Amino acid sequence: MKKTMFIALLCTLSMAFFACNRETVTPDEPQPSGGDSTVVEEPNDDIYQFSVLDGAGDSVSLSQYRGKVLLVVNTATQCGYTPQYTDLQRIYETYQDQGFVILDFPCNQFGSQAPGSYDDIHDFCTGTYHITFPQFAKIDVNGANASPLYVWLKSKKPANIKWNFTKFLINRNGEVVERFEPGDSMTKVENAIKEEL
């Protein structure tokens, strides 16, 4: 009887010893890779990761503009800067064959100067300024409801959008290379575009 109890005690102590000294791997710890060469890629940090809505409310991936030089502009139809549409259209016509595109995003956040529906805005811009570059659905560029595109643009050239007709120049790799404030001369904007082309 004493011998049996001694053996049982010895077994218990041995098991406790090995349990305490055994290397344990918890579910939260990474398992050995065993030579696995899988690489987790970082998400692309370019404009092509975004989709926006067109005037009909359909989603448009900006990846369709890959390889082009882009000028992204928040616009308004009743602003003191609205006549910039004339220069924007001229610049677009001059350089579109070289791979240049203007992306127009109407925004009513500044002085409520872009009232009306998308159709109202588009009819005004095509009728008055004869624009032919892509125009998208109205968006917010600041605040809680800001478009993810504009959150990203502002992260690259920090500061909230101050007013209508702020412009971001995007190179052929989809990267923000310059930001222009509404009062910057269109000659300055055009020269920067030419450098990217």
mmCIF file of C-alpha atoms in Angstrom:
data_model
loop_
_atom_site.group_PDB
_atom_site.id
_atom_site.type_symbol
_atom_site.label_atom_id
_atom_site.label_comp_id
_atom_site.label_asym_id
_atom_site.label_seq_id
_atom_site.Cartn_x
_atom_site.Cartn_y
_atom_site.Cartn_z
ATOM 1 C CA MET A 1 0.000 0.000 0.000
ATOM 2 C CA LYS A 2 2.793 2.413 1.008
ATOM 3 C CA LYS A 3 4.711 1.455 -2.132
ATOM 4 C CA THR A 4 1.690 2.181 -4.359
ATOM 5 C CA MET A 5 1.142 5.564 -2.736
ATOM 6 C CA PHE A 6 4.842 6.402 -3.135
ATOM 7 C CA ILE A 7 4.753 5.561 -6.863
ATOM 8 C CA ALA A 8 1.583 7.629 -7.350
ATOM 9 C CA LEU A 9 3.164 10.585 -5.548
ATOM 10 C CA LEU A 10 6.337 10.265 -7.614
ATOM 11 C CA CYS A 11 4.306 10.244 -10.858
ATOM 12 C CA THR A 12 2.356 13.333 -9.766
ATOM 13 C CA LEU A 13 5.542 15.229 -8.915
ATOM 14 C CA SER A 14 7.157 14.246 -12.207
ATOM 15 C CA MET A 15 4.158 15.417 -14.219
ATOM 16 C CA ALA A 16 4.103 18.728 -12.331
ATOM 17 C CA PHE A 17 7.826 19.213 -12.969
ATOM 18 C CA PHE A 18 7.546 18.618 -16.725
ATOM 19 C CA ALA A 19 4.415 20.808 -16.975
ATOM 20 C CA CYS A 20 6.200 23.728 -15.316
ATOM 21 C CA ASN A 21 9.278 23.451 -17.512
ATOM 22 C CA ARG A 22 7.541 22.799 -20.808
ATOM 23 C CA GLU A 23 7.544 25.735 -23.264
ATOM 24 C CA THR A 24 3.954 26.702 -23.858
ATOM 25 C CA VAL A 25 2.642 28.560 -26.882
ATOM 26 C CA THR A 26 -0.562 30.458 -26.278
ATOM 27 C CA PRO A 27 -3.065 30.991 -29.063
ATOM 28 C CA ASP A 28 -2.112 34.698 -29.186
ATOM 29 C CA GLU A 29 1.568 34.003 -29.819
ATOM 30 C CA PRO A 30 2.758 33.674 -33.396
ATOM 31 C CA GLN A 31 3.461 30.134 -34.454
ATOM 32 C CA PRO A 32 6.786 29.285 -36.119
ATOM 33 C CA SER A 33 6.504 29.950 -39.818
ATOM 34 C CA GLY A 34 8.172 26.727 -40.886
ATOM 35 C CA GLY A 35 9.704 28.544 -43.836
ATOM 36 C CA ASP A 36 6.479 30.251 -44.928
ATOM 37 C CA SER A 37 7.507 33.239 -47.088
ATOM 38 C CA THR A 38 4.082 34.879 -47.266
ATOM 39 C CA VAL A 39 4.397 38.691 -47.257
ATOM 40 C CA VAL A 40 1.520 40.900 -46.162
ATOM 41 C CA GLU A 41 1.564 43.910 -48.465
ATOM 42 C CA GLU A 42 0.869 47.422 -47.213
ATOM 43 C CA PRO A 43 -2.211 49.010 -48.757
ATOM 44 C CA ASN A 44 -1.480 51.282 -51.698
ATOM 45 C CA ASP A 45 -1.068 54.886 -50.661
ATOM 46 C CA ASP A 46 -2.246 56.471 -53.877
ATOM 47 C CA ILE A 47 -5.400 58.016 -55.290
ATOM 48 C CA TYR A 48 -6.314 54.797 -57.095
ATOM 49 C CA GLN A 49 -7.543 53.191 -53.859
ATOM 50 C CA PHE A 50 -10.640 55.422 -53.872
ATOM 51 C CA SER A 51 -14.018 55.233 -55.536
ATOM 52 C CA VAL A 52 -16.368 58.195 -55.896
ATOM 53 C CA LEU A 53 -19.927 58.696 -57.112
ATOM 54 C CA ASP A 54 -20.741 60.086 -60.514
ATOM 55 C CA GLY A 55 -23.736 62.301 -61.215
ATOM 56 C CA ALA A 56 -26.032 59.297 -61.540
ATOM 57 C CA GLY A 57 -24.953 57.953 -58.139
ATOM 58 C CA ASP A 58 -22.888 55.124 -59.598
ATOM 59 C CA SER A 59 -19.524 54.213 -58.102
ATOM 60 C CA VAL A 60 -16.458 55.122 -60.150
ATOM 61 C CA SER A 61 -13.047 53.711 -59.274
ATOM 62 C CA LEU A 62 -10.300 56.286 -59.638
ATOM 63 C CA SER A 63 -8.011 53.450 -60.724
ATOM 64 C CA GLN A 64 -9.334 54.102 -64.226
ATOM 65 C CA TYR A 65 -7.131 57.221 -64.231
ATOM 66 C CA ARG A 66 -3.968 55.269 -63.431
ATOM 67 C CA GLY A 67 -0.940 56.715 -65.226
ATOM 68 C CA LYS A 68 -2.520 60.106 -65.858
ATOM 69 C CA VAL A 69 -1.742 63.501 -64.330
ATOM 70 C CA LEU A 70 -4.794 64.648 -62.381
ATOM 71 C CA LEU A 71 -6.037 67.948 -60.999
ATOM 72 C CA VAL A 72 -8.653 67.407 -58.280
ATOM 73 C CA VAL A 73 -10.813 70.489 -57.647
ATOM 74 C CA ASN A 74 -13.700 71.275 -55.292
ATOM 75 C CA THR A 75 -15.961 73.708 -57.123
ATOM 76 C CA ALA A 76 -19.034 75.908 -56.777
ATOM 77 C CA THR A 77 -21.287 77.609 -59.305
ATOM 78 C CA GLN A 78 -21.987 80.859 -57.434
ATOM 79 C CA CYS A 79 -18.517 81.742 -56.173
ATOM 80 C CA GLY A 80 -16.211 84.611 -57.002
ATOM 81 C CA TYR A 81 -13.777 81.957 -58.270
ATOM 82 C CA THR A 82 -16.337 80.264 -60.525
ATOM 83 C CA PRO A 83 -14.857 81.960 -63.642
ATOM 84 C CA GLN A 84 -11.807 79.736 -63.101
ATOM 85 C CA TYR A 85 -13.853 77.170 -65.002
ATOM 86 C CA THR A 86 -12.806 79.035 -68.168
ATOM 87 C CA ASP A 87 -9.110 78.455 -67.465
ATOM 88 C CA LEU A 88 -9.694 74.916 -66.254
ATOM 89 C CA GLN A 89 -11.443 74.001 -69.493
ATOM 90 C CA ARG A 90 -8.707 75.658 -71.589
ATOM 91 C CA ILE A 91 -5.972 73.801 -69.688
ATOM 92 C CA TYR A 92 -7.883 70.529 -70.011
ATOM 93 C CA GLU A 93 -8.287 70.955 -73.781
ATOM 94 C CA THR A 94 -4.604 71.841 -74.139
ATOM 95 C CA TYR A 95 -3.161 68.874 -72.254
ATOM 96 C CA GLN A 96 -5.726 66.072 -72.276
ATOM 97 C CA ASP A 97 -4.001 64.378 -75.225
ATOM 98 C CA GLN A 98 -0.859 64.183 -73.076
ATOM 99 C CA GLY A 99 -2.668 62.273 -70.353
ATOM 100 C CA PHE A 100 -4.104 65.086 -68.224
ATOM 101 C CA VAL A 101 -7.536 64.961 -66.562
ATOM 102 C CA ILE A 102 -9.423 67.331 -64.260
ATOM 103 C CA LEU A 103 -11.701 65.737 -61.640
ATOM 104 C CA ASP A 104 -14.416 68.196 -60.568
ATOM 105 C CA PHE A 105 -16.166 67.755 -57.210
ATOM 106 C CA PRO A 106 -18.932 70.300 -56.522
ATOM 107 C CA CYS A 107 -19.145 71.220 -52.848
ATOM 108 C CA ASN A 108 -21.762 73.339 -51.056
ATOM 109 C CA GLN A 109 -19.830 73.765 -47.794
ATOM 110 C CA PHE A 110 -18.491 77.252 -48.443
ATOM 111 C CA GLY A 111 -21.107 79.972 -48.376
ATOM 112 C CA SER A 112 -23.691 77.544 -49.834
ATOM 113 C CA GLN A 113 -22.335 78.532 -53.238
ATOM 114 C CA ALA A 114 -23.061 75.215 -54.963
ATOM 115 C CA PRO A 115 -26.828 74.924 -54.477
ATOM 116 C CA GLY A 116 -29.104 72.677 -56.477
ATOM 117 C CA SER A 117 -28.909 69.127 -57.718
ATOM 118 C CA TYR A 118 -26.082 67.545 -59.674
ATOM 119 C CA ASP A 119 -28.091 68.104 -62.864
ATOM 120 C CA ASP A 120 -28.526 71.809 -62.059
ATOM 121 C CA ILE A 121 -24.813 72.209 -61.468
ATOM 122 C CA HIS A 122 -23.764 70.162 -64.489
ATOM 123 C CA ASP A 123 -26.155 71.991 -66.810
ATOM 124 C CA PHE A 124 -24.792 75.328 -65.607
ATOM 125 C CA CYS A 125 -21.148 74.280 -66.036
ATOM 126 C CA THR A 126 -21.591 72.756 -69.471
ATOM 127 C CA GLY A 127 -23.890 75.527 -70.668
ATOM 128 C CA THR A 128 -21.954 78.509 -69.320
ATOM 129 C CA TYR A 129 -18.353 77.308 -69.306
ATOM 130 C CA HIS A 130 -18.643 74.397 -71.759
ATOM 131 C CA ILE A 131 -16.700 72.036 -69.517
ATOM 132 C CA THR A 132 -15.939 68.583 -70.872
ATOM 133 C CA PHE A 133 -13.849 67.125 -68.035
ATOM 134 C CA PRO A 134 -15.398 64.661 -65.551
ATOM 135 C CA GLN A 135 -17.727 66.159 -62.941
ATOM 136 C CA PHE A 136 -18.818 64.030 -59.988
ATOM 137 C CA ALA A 137 -21.569 64.102 -57.384
ATOM 138 C CA LYS A 138 -21.551 66.816 -54.721
ATOM 139 C CA ILE A 139 -19.426 66.020 -51.677
ATOM 140 C CA ASP A 140 -18.215 67.422 -48.367
ATOM 141 C CA VAL A 141 -14.506 68.131 -48.194
ATOM 142 C CA ASN A 142 -14.285 69.043 -44.475
ATOM 143 C CA GLY A 143 -15.980 67.801 -41.327
ATOM 144 C CA ALA A 144 -17.446 64.520 -40.161
ATOM 145 C CA ASN A 145 -18.944 63.677 -43.559
ATOM 146 C CA ALA A 146 -15.875 64.549 -45.617
ATOM 147 C CA SER A 147 -15.236 62.310 -48.593
ATOM 148 C CA PRO A 148 -12.520 59.707 -47.832
ATOM 149 C CA LEU A 149 -10.752 60.978 -50.937
ATOM 150 C CA TYR A 150 -10.495 64.445 -49.418
ATOM 151 C CA VAL A 151 -9.457 63.097 -46.025
ATOM 152 C CA TRP A 152 -6.554 61.449 -47.821
ATOM 153 C CA LEU A 153 -5.722 64.509 -49.961
ATOM 154 C CA LYS A 154 -5.593 66.721 -46.873
ATOM 155 C CA SER A 155 -3.367 64.213 -45.076
ATOM 156 C CA LYS A 156 -0.790 64.666 -47.832
ATOM 157 C CA LYS A 157 -0.940 68.471 -47.832
ATOM 158 C CA PRO A 158 -2.235 69.140 -44.317
ATOM 159 C CA ALA A 159 -4.887 71.757 -43.582
ATOM 160 C CA ASN A 160 -8.620 71.891 -44.048
ATOM 161 C CA ILE A 161 -9.947 73.164 -47.346
ATOM 162 C CA LYS A 162 -10.373 76.924 -46.986
ATOM 163 C CA TRP A 163 -12.738 77.643 -49.863
ATOM 164 C CA ASN A 164 -14.034 76.634 -53.279
ATOM 165 C CA PHE A 165 -11.535 75.895 -56.060
ATOM 166 C CA THR A 166 -8.749 74.456 -53.917
ATOM 167 C CA LYS A 167 -6.725 72.197 -56.204
ATOM 168 C CA PHE A 168 -4.558 69.107 -55.707
ATOM 169 C CA LEU A 169 -2.117 68.014 -58.393
ATOM 170 C CA ILE A 170 -1.576 64.244 -58.683
ATOM 171 C CA ASN A 171 1.347 62.762 -60.595
ATOM 172 C CA ARG A 172 1.290 59.701 -62.866
ATOM 173 C CA ASN A 173 1.967 57.452 -59.861
ATOM 174 C CA GLY A 174 -1.200 58.628 -58.109
ATOM 175 C CA GLU A 175 0.689 60.723 -55.535
ATOM 176 C CA VAL A 176 -0.171 64.243 -54.373
ATOM 177 C CA VAL A 177 2.644 66.538 -55.500
ATOM 178 C CA GLU A 178 1.201 70.004 -54.986
ATOM 179 C CA ARG A 179 -1.727 71.893 -53.508
ATOM 180 C CA PHE A 180 -3.025 75.218 -54.805
ATOM 181 C CA GLU A 181 -5.218 77.613 -52.874
ATOM 182 C CA PRO A 182 -8.176 79.253 -54.650
ATOM 183 C CA GLY A 183 -6.339 82.548 -55.145
ATOM 184 C CA ASP A 184 -3.227 80.994 -56.706
ATOM 185 C CA SER A 185 -2.800 82.074 -60.304
ATOM 186 C CA MET A 186 -3.923 79.667 -62.986
ATOM 187 C CA THR A 187 -0.568 80.281 -64.698
ATOM 188 C CA LYS A 188 1.143 78.776 -61.642
ATOM 189 C CA VAL A 189 -1.240 75.812 -61.770
ATOM 190 C CA GLU A 190 -0.659 75.295 -65.495
ATOM 191 C CA ASN A 191 3.133 75.434 -65.142
ATOM 192 C CA ALA A 192 3.040 72.781 -62.421
ATOM 193 C CA ILE A 193 0.857 70.566 -64.626
ATOM 194 C CA LYS A 194 3.313 70.906 -67.508
ATOM 195 C CA GLU A 195 6.178 69.819 -65.253
ATOM 196 C CA GLU A 196 4.329 66.604 -64.386
ATOM 197 C CA LEU A 197 3.507 65.865 -68.017
#
